[in-house]
Coordinates of C-alpha atoms and ligand atoms in Angstrom, one line a residue:
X1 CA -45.8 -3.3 -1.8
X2 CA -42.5 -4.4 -1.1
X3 CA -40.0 -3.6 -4.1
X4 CA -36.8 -6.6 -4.4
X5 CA -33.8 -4.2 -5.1
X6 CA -30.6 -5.4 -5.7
X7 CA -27.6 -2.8 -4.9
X8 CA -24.3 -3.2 -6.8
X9 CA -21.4 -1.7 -4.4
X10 CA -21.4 -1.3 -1.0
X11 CA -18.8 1.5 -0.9
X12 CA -19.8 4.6 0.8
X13 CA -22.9 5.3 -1.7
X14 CA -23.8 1.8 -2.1
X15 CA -24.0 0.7 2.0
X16 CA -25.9 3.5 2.6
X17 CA -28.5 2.9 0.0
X18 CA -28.8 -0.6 0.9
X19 CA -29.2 0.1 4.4
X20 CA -31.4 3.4 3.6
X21 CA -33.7 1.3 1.0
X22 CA -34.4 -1.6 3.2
X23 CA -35.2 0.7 6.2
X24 CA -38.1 1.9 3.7
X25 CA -39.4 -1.4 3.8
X26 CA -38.1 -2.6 1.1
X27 CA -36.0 -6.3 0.4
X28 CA -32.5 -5.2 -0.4
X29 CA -29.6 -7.6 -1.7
X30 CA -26.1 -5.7 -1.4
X31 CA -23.7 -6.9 -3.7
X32 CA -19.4 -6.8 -3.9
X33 CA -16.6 -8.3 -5.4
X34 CA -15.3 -7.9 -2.4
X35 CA -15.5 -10.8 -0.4
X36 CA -14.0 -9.4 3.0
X37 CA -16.5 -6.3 2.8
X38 CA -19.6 -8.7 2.2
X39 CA -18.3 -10.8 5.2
X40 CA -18.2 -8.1 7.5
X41 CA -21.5 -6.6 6.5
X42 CA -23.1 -10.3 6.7
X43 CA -21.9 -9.8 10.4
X44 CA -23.6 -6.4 10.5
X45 CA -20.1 -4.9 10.8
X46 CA -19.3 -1.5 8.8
X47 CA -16.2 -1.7 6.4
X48 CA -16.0 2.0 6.8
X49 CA -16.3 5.2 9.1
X50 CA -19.6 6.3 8.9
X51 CA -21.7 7.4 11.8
X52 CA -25.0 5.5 12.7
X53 CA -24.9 3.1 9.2
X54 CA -24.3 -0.1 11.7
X55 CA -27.3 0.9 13.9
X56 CA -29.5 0.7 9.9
X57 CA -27.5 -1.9 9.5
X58 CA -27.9 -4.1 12.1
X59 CA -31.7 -3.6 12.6
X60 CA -32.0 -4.1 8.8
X61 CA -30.3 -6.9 8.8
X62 CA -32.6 -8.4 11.8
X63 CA -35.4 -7.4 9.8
X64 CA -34.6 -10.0 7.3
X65 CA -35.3 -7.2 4.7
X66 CA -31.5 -6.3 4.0
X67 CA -28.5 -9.3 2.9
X68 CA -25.5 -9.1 1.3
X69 CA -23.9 -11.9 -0.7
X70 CA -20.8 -12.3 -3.7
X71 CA -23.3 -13.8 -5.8
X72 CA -24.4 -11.4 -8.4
X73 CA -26.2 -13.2 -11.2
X74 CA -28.5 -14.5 -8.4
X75 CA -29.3 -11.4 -6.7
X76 CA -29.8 -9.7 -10.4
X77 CA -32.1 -11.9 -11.3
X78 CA -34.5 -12.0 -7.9
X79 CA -34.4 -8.5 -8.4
X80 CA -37.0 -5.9 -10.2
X81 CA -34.8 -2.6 -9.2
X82 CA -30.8 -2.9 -10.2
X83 CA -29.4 0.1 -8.4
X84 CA -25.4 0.6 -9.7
X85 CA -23.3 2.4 -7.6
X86 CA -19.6 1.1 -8.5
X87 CA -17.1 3.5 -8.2
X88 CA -16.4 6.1 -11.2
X89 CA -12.4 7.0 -10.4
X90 CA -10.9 9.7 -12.2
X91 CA -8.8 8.2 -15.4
X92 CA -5.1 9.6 -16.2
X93 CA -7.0 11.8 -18.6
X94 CA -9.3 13.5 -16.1
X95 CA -12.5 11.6 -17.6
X96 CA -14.5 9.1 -15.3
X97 CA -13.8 5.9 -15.9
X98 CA -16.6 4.1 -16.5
X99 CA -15.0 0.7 -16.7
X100 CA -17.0 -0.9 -13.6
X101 CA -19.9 0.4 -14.8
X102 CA -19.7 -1.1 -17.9
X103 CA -18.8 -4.6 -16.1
X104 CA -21.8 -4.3 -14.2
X105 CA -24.2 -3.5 -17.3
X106 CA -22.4 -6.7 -19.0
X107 CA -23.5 -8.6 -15.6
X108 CA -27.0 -6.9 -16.1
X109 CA -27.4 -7.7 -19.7
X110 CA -26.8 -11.6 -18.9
X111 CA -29.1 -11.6 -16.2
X112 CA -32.2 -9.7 -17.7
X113 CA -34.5 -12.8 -17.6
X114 CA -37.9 -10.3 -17.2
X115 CA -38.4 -6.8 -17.1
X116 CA -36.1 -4.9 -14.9
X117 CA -35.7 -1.1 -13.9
X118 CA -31.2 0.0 -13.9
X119 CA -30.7 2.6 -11.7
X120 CA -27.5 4.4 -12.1
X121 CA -26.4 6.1 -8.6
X122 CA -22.9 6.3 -9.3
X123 CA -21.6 9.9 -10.8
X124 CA -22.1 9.4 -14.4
X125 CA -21.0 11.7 -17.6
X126 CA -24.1 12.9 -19.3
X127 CA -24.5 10.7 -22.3
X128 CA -23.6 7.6 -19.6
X129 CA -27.3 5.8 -18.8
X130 CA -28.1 6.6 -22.9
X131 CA -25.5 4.0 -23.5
X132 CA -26.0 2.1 -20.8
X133 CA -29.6 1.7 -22.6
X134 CA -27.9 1.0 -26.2
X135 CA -25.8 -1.0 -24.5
X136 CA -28.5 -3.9 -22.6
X137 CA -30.6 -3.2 -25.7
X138 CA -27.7 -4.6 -27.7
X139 CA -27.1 -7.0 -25.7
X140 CA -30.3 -8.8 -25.4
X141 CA -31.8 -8.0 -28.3
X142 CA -34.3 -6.3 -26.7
X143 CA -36.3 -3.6 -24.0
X144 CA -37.4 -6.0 -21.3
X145 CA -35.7 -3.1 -19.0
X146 CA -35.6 0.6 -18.1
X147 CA -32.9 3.1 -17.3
X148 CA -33.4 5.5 -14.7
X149 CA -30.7 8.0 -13.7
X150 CA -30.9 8.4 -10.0
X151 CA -27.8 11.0 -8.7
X152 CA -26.9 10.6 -5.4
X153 CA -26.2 13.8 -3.1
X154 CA -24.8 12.4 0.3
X155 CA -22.0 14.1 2.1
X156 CA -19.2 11.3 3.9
X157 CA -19.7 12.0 7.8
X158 CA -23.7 12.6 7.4
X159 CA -24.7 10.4 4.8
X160 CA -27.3 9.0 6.6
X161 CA -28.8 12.1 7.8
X162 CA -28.8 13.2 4.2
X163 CA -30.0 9.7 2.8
X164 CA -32.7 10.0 4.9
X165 CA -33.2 13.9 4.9
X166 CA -32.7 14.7 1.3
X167 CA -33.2 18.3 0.1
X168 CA -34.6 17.0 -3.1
X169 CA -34.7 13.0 -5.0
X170 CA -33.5 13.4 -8.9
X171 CA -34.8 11.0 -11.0
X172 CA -34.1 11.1 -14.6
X173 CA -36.7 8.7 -15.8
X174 CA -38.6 8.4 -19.6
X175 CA -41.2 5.6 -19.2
X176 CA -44.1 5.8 -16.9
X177 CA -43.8 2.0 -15.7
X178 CA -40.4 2.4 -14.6
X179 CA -41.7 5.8 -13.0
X180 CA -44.4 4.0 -10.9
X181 CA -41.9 1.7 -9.2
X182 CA -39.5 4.2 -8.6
X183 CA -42.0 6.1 -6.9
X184 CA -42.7 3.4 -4.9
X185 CA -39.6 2.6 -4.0
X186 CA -38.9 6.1 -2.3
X187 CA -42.6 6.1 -1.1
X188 CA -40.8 7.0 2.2
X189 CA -39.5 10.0 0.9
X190 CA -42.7 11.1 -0.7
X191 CA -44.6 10.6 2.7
X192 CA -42.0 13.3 4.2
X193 CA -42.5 15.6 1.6
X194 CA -38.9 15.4 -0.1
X195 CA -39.4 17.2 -3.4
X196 CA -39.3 14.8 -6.5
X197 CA -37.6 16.0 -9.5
X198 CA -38.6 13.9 -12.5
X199 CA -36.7 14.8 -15.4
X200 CA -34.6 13.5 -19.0
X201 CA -31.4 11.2 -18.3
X202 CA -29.1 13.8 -19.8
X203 CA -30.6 16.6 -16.8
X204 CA -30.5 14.2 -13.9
X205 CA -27.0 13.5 -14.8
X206 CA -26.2 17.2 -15.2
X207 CA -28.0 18.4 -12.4
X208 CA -25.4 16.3 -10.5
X209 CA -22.0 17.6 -12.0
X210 CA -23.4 20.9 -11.7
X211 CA -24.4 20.8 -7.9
X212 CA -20.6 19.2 -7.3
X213 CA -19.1 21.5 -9.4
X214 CA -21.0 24.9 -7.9
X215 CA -19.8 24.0 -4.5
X216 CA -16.4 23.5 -5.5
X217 CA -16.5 26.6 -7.0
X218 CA -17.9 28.4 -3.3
X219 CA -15.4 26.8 -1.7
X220 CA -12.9 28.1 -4.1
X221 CA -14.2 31.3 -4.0
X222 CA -13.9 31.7 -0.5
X223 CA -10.6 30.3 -0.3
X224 CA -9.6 33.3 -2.7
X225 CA -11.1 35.8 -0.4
X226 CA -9.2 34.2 2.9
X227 CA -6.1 34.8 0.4
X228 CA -7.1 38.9 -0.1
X229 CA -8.3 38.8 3.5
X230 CA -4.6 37.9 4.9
X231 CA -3.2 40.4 2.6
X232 CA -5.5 43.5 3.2
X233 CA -5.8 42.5 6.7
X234 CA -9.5 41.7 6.9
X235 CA -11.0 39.0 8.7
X236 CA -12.5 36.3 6.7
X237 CA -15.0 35.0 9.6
X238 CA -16.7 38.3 9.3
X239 CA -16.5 38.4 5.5
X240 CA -18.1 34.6 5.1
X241 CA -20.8 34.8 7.8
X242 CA -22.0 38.9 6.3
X243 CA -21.7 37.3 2.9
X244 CA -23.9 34.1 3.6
X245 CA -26.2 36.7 5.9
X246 CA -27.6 37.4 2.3
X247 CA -30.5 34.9 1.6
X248 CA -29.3 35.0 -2.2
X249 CA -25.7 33.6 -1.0
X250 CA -26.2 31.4 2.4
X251 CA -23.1 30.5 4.4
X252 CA -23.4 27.3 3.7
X253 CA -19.8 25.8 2.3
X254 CA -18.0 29.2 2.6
X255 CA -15.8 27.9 5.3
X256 CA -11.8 28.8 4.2
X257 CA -9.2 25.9 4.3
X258 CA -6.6 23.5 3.1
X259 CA -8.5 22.9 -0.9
X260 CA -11.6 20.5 -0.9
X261 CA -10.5 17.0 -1.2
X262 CA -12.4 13.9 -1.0
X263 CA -13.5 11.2 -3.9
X264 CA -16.1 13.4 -5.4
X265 CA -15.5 17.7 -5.9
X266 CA -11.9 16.3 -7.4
X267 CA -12.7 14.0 -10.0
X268 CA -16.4 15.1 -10.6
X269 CA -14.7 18.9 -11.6
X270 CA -12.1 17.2 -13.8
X271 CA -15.3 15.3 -15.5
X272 CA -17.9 18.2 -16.2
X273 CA -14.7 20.0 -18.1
X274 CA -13.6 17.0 -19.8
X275 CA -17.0 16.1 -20.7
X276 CA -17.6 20.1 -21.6
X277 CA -14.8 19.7 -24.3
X278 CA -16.1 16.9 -25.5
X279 CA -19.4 18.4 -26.2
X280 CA -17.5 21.6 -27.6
X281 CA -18.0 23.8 -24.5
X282 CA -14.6 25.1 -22.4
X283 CA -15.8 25.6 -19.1
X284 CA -13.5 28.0 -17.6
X285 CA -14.7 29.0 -14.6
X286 CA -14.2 25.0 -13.4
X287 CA -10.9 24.9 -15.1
X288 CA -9.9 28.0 -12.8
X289 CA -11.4 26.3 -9.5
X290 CA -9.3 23.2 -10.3
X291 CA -6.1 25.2 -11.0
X292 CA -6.7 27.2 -8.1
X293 CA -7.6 24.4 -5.3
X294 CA -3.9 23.0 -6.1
X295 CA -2.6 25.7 -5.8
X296 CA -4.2 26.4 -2.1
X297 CA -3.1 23.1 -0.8
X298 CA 0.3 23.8 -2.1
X299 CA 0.1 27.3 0.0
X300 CA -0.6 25.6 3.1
X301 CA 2.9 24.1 2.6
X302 CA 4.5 27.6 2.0
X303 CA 3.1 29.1 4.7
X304 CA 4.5 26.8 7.2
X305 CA 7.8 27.1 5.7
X306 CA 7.6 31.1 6.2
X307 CA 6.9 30.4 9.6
X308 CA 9.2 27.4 10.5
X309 CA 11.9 29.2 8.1
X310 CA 12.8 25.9 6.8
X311 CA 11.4 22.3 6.7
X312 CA 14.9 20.6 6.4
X313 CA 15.3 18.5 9.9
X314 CA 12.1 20.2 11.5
X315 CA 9.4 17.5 12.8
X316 CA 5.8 18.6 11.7
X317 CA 2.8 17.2 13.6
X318 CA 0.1 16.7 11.1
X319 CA -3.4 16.8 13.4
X320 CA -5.8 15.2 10.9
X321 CA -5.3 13.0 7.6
X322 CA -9.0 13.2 6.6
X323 CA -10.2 15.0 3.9
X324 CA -13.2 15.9 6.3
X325 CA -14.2 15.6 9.5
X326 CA -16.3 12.3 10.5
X327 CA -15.1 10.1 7.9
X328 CA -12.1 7.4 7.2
X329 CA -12.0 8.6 3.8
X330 CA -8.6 10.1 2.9
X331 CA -9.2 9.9 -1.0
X332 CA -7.8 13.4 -2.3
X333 CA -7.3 14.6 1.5
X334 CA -4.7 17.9 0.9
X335 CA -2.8 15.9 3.8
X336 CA -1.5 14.2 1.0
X337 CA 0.0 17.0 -1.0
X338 CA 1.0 18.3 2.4
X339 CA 2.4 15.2 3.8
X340 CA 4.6 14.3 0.8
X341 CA 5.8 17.9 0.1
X342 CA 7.0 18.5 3.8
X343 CA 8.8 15.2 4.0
X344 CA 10.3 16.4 -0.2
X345 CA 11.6 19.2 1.8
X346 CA 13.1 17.3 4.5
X347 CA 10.8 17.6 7.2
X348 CA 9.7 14.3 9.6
X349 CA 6.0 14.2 9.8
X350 CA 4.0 12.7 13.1
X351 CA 0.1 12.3 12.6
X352 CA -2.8 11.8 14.5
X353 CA -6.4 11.4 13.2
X354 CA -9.1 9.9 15.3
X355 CA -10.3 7.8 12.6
X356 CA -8.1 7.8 9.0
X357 CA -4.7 6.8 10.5
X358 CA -5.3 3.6 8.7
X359 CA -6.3 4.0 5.4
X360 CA -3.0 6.8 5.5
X361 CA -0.8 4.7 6.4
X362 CA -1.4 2.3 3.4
X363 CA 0.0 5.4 0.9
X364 CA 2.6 6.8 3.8
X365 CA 4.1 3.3 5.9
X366 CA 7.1 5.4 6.9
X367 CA 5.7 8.5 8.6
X368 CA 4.9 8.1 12.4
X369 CA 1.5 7.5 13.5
X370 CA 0.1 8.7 17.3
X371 CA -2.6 7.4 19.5
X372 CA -3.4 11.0 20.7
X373 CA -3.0 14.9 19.3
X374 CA -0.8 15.2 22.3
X375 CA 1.5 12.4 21.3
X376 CA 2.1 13.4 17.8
X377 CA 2.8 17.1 19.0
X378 CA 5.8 15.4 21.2
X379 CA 9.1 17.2 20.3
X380 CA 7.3 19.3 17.6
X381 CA 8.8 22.2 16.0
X382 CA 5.2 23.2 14.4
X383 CA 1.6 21.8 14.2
X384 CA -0.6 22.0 11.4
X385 CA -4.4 21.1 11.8
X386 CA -5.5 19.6 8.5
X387 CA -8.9 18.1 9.3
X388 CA -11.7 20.2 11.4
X389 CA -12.4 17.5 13.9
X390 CA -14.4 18.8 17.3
X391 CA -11.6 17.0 19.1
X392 CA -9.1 19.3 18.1
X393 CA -10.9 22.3 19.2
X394 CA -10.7 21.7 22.9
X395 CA -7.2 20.8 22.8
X396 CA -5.3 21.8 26.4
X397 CA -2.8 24.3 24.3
X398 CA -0.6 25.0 27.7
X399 CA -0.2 21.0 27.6
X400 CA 0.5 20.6 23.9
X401 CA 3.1 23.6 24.3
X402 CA 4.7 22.2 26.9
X403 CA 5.4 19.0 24.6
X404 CA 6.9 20.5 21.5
X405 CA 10.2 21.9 20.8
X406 CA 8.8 24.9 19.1
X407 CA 5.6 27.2 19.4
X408 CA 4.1 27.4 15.6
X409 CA 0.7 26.4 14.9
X410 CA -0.9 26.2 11.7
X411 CA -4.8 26.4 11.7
X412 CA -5.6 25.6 8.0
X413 CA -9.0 25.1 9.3
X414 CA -9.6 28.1 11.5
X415 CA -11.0 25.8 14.3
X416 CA -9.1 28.0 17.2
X417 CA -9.4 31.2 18.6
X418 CA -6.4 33.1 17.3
X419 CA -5.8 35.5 20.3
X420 CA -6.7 32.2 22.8
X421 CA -3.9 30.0 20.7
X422 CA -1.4 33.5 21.2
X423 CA -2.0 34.2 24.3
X424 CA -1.1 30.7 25.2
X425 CA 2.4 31.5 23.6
X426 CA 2.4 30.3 20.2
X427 CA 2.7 31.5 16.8
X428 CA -0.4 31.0 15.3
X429 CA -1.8 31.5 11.6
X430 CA -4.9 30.5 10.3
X431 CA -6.6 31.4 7.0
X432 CA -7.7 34.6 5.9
X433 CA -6.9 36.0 9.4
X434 CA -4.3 37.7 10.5
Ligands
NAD1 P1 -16.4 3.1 -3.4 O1 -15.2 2.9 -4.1 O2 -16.4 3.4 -1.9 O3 -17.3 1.8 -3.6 C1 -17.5 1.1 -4.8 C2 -17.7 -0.4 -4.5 O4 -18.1 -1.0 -5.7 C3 -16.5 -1.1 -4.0 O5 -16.9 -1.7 -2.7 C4 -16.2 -2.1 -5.0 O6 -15.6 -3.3 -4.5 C5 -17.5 -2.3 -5.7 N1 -17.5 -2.9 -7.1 C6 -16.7 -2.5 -8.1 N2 -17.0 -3.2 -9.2 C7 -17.9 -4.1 -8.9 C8 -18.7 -5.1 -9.6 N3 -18.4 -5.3 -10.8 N4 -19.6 -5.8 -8.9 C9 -19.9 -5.5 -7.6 N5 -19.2 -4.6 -6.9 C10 -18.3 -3.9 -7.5 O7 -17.2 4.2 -4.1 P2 -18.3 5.3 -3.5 O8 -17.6 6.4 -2.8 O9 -19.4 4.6 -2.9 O10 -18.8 5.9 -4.9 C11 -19.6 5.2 -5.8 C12 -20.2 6.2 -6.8 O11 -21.1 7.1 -6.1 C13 -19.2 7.0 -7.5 O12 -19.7 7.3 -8.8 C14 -19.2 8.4 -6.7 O13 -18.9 9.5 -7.6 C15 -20.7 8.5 -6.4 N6 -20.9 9.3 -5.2 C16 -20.1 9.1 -4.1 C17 -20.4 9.8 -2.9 C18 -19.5 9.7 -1.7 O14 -19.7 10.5 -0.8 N7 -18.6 8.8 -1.6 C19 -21.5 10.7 -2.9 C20 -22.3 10.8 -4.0 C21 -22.0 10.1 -5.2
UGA2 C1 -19.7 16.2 -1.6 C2 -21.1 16.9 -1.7 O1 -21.3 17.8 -0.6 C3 -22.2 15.9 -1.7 O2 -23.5 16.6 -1.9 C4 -22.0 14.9 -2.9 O3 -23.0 13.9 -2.9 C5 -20.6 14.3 -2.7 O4 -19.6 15.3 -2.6 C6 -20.3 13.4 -3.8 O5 -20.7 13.6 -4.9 O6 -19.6 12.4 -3.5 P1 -18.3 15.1 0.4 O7 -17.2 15.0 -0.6 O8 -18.7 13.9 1.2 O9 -19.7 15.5 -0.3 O10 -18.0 16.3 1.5 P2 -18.2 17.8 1.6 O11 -18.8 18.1 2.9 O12 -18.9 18.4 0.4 O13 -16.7 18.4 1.6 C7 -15.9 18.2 0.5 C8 -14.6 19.0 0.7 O14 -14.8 20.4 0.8 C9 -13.9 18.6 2.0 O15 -12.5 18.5 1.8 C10 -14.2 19.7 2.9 O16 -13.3 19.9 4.0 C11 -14.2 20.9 2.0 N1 -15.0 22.1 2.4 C12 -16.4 21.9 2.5 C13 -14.4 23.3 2.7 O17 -13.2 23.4 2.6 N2 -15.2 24.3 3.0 C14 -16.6 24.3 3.1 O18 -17.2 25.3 3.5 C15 -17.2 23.0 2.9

């Protein structure tokens, strides 16, 4: 049977399980504070960069399984399933703020007319959905409801594929009721064999932090290696793909470049450790990986000063803004450290980005802003790709040459073929590769 599911957010997490949940045949409100977002989605119109979510979106919304509307008390109380998935910034002390989610559980609390299963997808702290219990059992004065701690594991550019394709469903889930209708609301999943993980609140939420964090870390680690690499004069290509050639390492997320960025790796790092402290346990090792991701987007910046010998009056063309490939997202992109300390040096910065140019603009209105690759390398002294988009791998090099004032290039991303990008007259660097 059809489960009624209310989703609160339609961010990147909250759109895509909205759309992903009604494609399962279920009825799915989506629910914002945001008028302008609901408006668009109402008109089955994506307020972000994602590929394929207005294709589910559109034929969802047809379906007259999937709405979206402002009014929350309503859709909380048509609704047997509350999914949350408000966002869970980083606060000035490195903690996740949990100041939306505790809004929304307020919302909750006033709503819980009959029994109701809260489904927390945002990122949470481990200790987050016991207190979200406390806190609707306090509130109502009673246990009409149940909490279930359900982590979400989709990547910005492929959420879809990964909503739909999961490589495992987390559910941290104590009553048996609550587990039933869970079950059936991912029925879909179960059907293609997507491994269930039924487990306490306090592991679902761990099991989270922990994945983020241990790919933070293998992206750090390999970042460190690019760094040997360039000084023992190895090449990092061969390094990462023999490394992940072992079935006990896989290459997955051992590609070198500019520090991870995005919403999540960031602030969900700074969490486990602040979290760790609080429970009494230093975790070092993701202390290190934080320290240590600065410092790599920071020497992206120094090496394009060795190269350009000075920043002062140079123009830089920035190709990419993204902190990823495929996305709009520029939350934590290392553009930004890069952007603001090139233009702290003196430089003049000209960007492209196929699809982030936007949302840049609203933290950097004065730096110029290109239709192409080609017109933001006009009158260049250097280029630094920033963002691994295909685009920028078949870029006519004899054309961009012929528009810049200089010859560096920058490939924090290793997308070109050194020798290629040399031959073509350039000075080129990339990471870990001489
Ligand atoms: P987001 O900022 O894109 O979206 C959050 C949405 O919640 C916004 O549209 C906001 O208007 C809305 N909102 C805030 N308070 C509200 C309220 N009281 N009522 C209704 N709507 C409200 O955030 P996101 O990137 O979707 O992340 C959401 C959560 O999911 C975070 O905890 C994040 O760590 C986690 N997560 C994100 C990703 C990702 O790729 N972005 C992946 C996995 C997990
Ligand atoms: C990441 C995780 O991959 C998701 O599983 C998780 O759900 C999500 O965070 C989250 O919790 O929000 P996402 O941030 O969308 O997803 O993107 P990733 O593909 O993981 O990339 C993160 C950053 O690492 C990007 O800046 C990317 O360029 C960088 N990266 C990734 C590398 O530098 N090298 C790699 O090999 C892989």
């Amino acid at each position: 049977m059809a489960a009624k599911i209310c989703v609160i957010g339609t961010g990147y997490v909250g759109l895509i399980a909205a759309v992903g949940l009604s494609d399962f045949g279920n009825i799915v409100v989506g629910v914002d504070l945001d008028e302008k977002k609901i408006n668009m989605l109402k008109q089955g119109k994506s307020p972000i960069y994602e590929p394929g979510v207005e294709d589910y979106l559109n034929r969802n919304l047809e379906s007259g399984r999937l709405s979206f509307t402002t009014a929350i008390d309503q859709a909380v109380q048509d609704s047997q399933v509350i999914f949350i998935a408000v966002g869970t910034p980083e606060k000035e002390n490195e903690e996740a703020d949990l100041s939306y989610v505790q809004a929304v559980v307020n919302t909750i609390a006033k709503n819980l007319i009959d029994y109701k299963v809260i489904v927390t997808k945002s990122t949470v702290p481990v200790g987050t959905n016991r207190w979200i219990k406390e806190l609707l059992e306090k509130e109502t004065g009673g246990n009409n409801f149940d909490v279930v701690s359900n982590p979400e594991f989709l990547r910005e550019g492929r959420a879809t594929q990964d909503f739909f394709h999961p490589d495992r469903t987390v559910l941290g889930c104590e009553s048996e009721k609550a587990k039933e209708i869970m079950f059936n609301v991912y029925r879909t999943l179960n059907v293609t064999s997507v491994p269930f993980v039924w487990c306490s609140l306090e592991t679902a939420e761990l099991i989270k932090y922990a994945s983020n964090a241990f790919l933070a870390t293998k992206i750090t680690f390999i970042n460190e290696i690019a760094n040997l690499s360039e000084a023992v004069g190895a090449d990092i290509h061969l390094v990462a793909k023999s490394m992940g050639m072992d079935g006990r390492i896989s290459p997955k997320f051992l590609h070198p470049g500019p520090g991870y960025g995005g919403s999540c790796f960031p602030k969900d790092t700074k969490a486990i450790a602040s979290f760790g402290r609080k429970f009494g346990v230093k975790m070092n090792l993701i202390e290190s990986v934080i320290a240590t991701n600065e410092i790599q987007k920071k020497r992206m910046v120094d090496k394009i000063k060795k190269l350009a010998g000075t920043l002062e009056g140079k123009t830089i063309a920035i190709l990419g803004l993204a902190f990823k490939q495929q996305t709009d997202d520029i939350r934590e992109s290392s553009a930004i450290t890069i952007v603001n300390e090139i233009i702290k040096d003196g430089g003049t910065v000209q960007a492209h980005d196929p699809k982030a140019m936007d949302n840049f603009s609203k933290l950097f209105p004065d730096i110029m802003y290109c239709h192409t690759a080609y017109d933001a390398v006009k009158n260049a002294d250097a280029i630094m790709i920033l963002t691994e988009w295909n685009e920028y791998r078949g870029l006519d090099l004899e054309k961009i040459k012929s528009n810049m004032n200089g010859n560096i290039l920058l490939d924090t991303r290793n997308l070109l073929d050194p020798d290629v990008v040399k031959d073509a007259g350039f000075i080129y660097e990339g990471v870990g590769r001489k």
